[in-house]
One Martini backbone bead per residue (centre of mass of N, CA, C, O) as a GRO file, in nm:
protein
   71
    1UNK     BB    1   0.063   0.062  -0.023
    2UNK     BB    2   0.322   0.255   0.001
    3UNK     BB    3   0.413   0.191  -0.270
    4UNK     BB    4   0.194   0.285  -0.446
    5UNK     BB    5   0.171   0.570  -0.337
    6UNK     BB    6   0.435   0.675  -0.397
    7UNK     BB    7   0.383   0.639  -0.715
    8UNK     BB    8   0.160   0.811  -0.744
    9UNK     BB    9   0.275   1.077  -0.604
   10UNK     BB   10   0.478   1.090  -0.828
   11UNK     BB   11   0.215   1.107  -1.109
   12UNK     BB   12   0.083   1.270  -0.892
   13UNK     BB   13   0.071   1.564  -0.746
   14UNK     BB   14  -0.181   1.758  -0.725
   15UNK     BB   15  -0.350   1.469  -0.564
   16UNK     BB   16  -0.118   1.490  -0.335
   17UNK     BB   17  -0.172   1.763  -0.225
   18UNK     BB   18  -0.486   1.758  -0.217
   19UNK     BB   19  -0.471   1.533   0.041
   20UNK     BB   20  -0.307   1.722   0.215
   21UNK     BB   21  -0.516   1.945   0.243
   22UNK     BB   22  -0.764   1.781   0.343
   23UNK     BB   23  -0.632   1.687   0.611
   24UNK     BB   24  -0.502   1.967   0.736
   25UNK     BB   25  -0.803   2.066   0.771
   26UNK     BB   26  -0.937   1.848   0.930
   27UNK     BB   27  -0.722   1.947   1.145
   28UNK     BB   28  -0.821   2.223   1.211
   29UNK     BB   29  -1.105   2.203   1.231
   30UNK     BB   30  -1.118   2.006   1.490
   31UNK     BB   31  -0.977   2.168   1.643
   32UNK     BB   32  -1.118   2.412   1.681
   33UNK     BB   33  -1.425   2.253   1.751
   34UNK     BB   34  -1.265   2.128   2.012
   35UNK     BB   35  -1.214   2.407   2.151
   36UNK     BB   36  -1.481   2.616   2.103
   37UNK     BB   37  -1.722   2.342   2.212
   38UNK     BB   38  -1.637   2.135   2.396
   39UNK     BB   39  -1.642   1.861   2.191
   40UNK     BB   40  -1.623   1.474   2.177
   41UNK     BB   41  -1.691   1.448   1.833
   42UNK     BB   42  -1.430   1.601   1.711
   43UNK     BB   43  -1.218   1.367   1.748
   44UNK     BB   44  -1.262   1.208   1.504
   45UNK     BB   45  -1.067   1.409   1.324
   46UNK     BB   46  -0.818   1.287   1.444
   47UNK     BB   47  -0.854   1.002   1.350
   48UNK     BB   48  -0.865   1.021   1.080
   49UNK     BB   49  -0.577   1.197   1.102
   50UNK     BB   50  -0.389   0.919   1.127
   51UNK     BB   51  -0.384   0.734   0.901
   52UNK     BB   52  -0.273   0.957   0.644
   53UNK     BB   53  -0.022   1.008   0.817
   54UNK     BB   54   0.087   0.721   0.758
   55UNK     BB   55   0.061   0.687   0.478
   56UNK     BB   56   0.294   0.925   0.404
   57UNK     BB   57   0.519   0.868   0.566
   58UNK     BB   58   0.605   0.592   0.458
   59UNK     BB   59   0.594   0.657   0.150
   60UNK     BB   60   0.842   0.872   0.199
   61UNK     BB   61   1.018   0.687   0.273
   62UNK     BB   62   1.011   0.480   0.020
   63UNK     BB   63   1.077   0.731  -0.208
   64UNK     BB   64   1.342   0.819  -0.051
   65UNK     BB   65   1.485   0.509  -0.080
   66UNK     BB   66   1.369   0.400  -0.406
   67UNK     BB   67   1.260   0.689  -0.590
   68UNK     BB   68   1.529   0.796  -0.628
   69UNK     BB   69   1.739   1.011  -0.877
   70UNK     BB   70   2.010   1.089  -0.674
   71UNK     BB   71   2.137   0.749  -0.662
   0.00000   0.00000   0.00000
């Protein structure tokens, strides 16, 4: 799965991107709502950016080591 994502997202930068701004929205909207509303049902948004913020650093990682054309 992050060998997939890897390569995707070096083949489609612009939705990896896209990706990128939904997760990073995602996560300061559930802060905001969770700290303004001081409701723990907005921790949910906390929940779901744990997912894709793993599989972002894994596939980068796995990028950095094999898909560089640096070495």
């Amino acid at each position: 799965m992050f060998r997939a994502y890897a390569r995707f997202s070096m083949n489609h930068p612009y939705i990896h991107y896209a990706n990128l701004l939904i997760v990073l929205a995602v996560f300061i909207i559930s802060c905001y709502q969770l700290l303004a509303n001081e409701n723990l049902n907005f921790a949910a948004g906390l929940l779901f950016v744990v997912l894709p913020t793993f599989v972002f650093a894994r596939s980068s990682d796995y990028k950095r080591k094999y898909l560089s054309t640096n070495s």
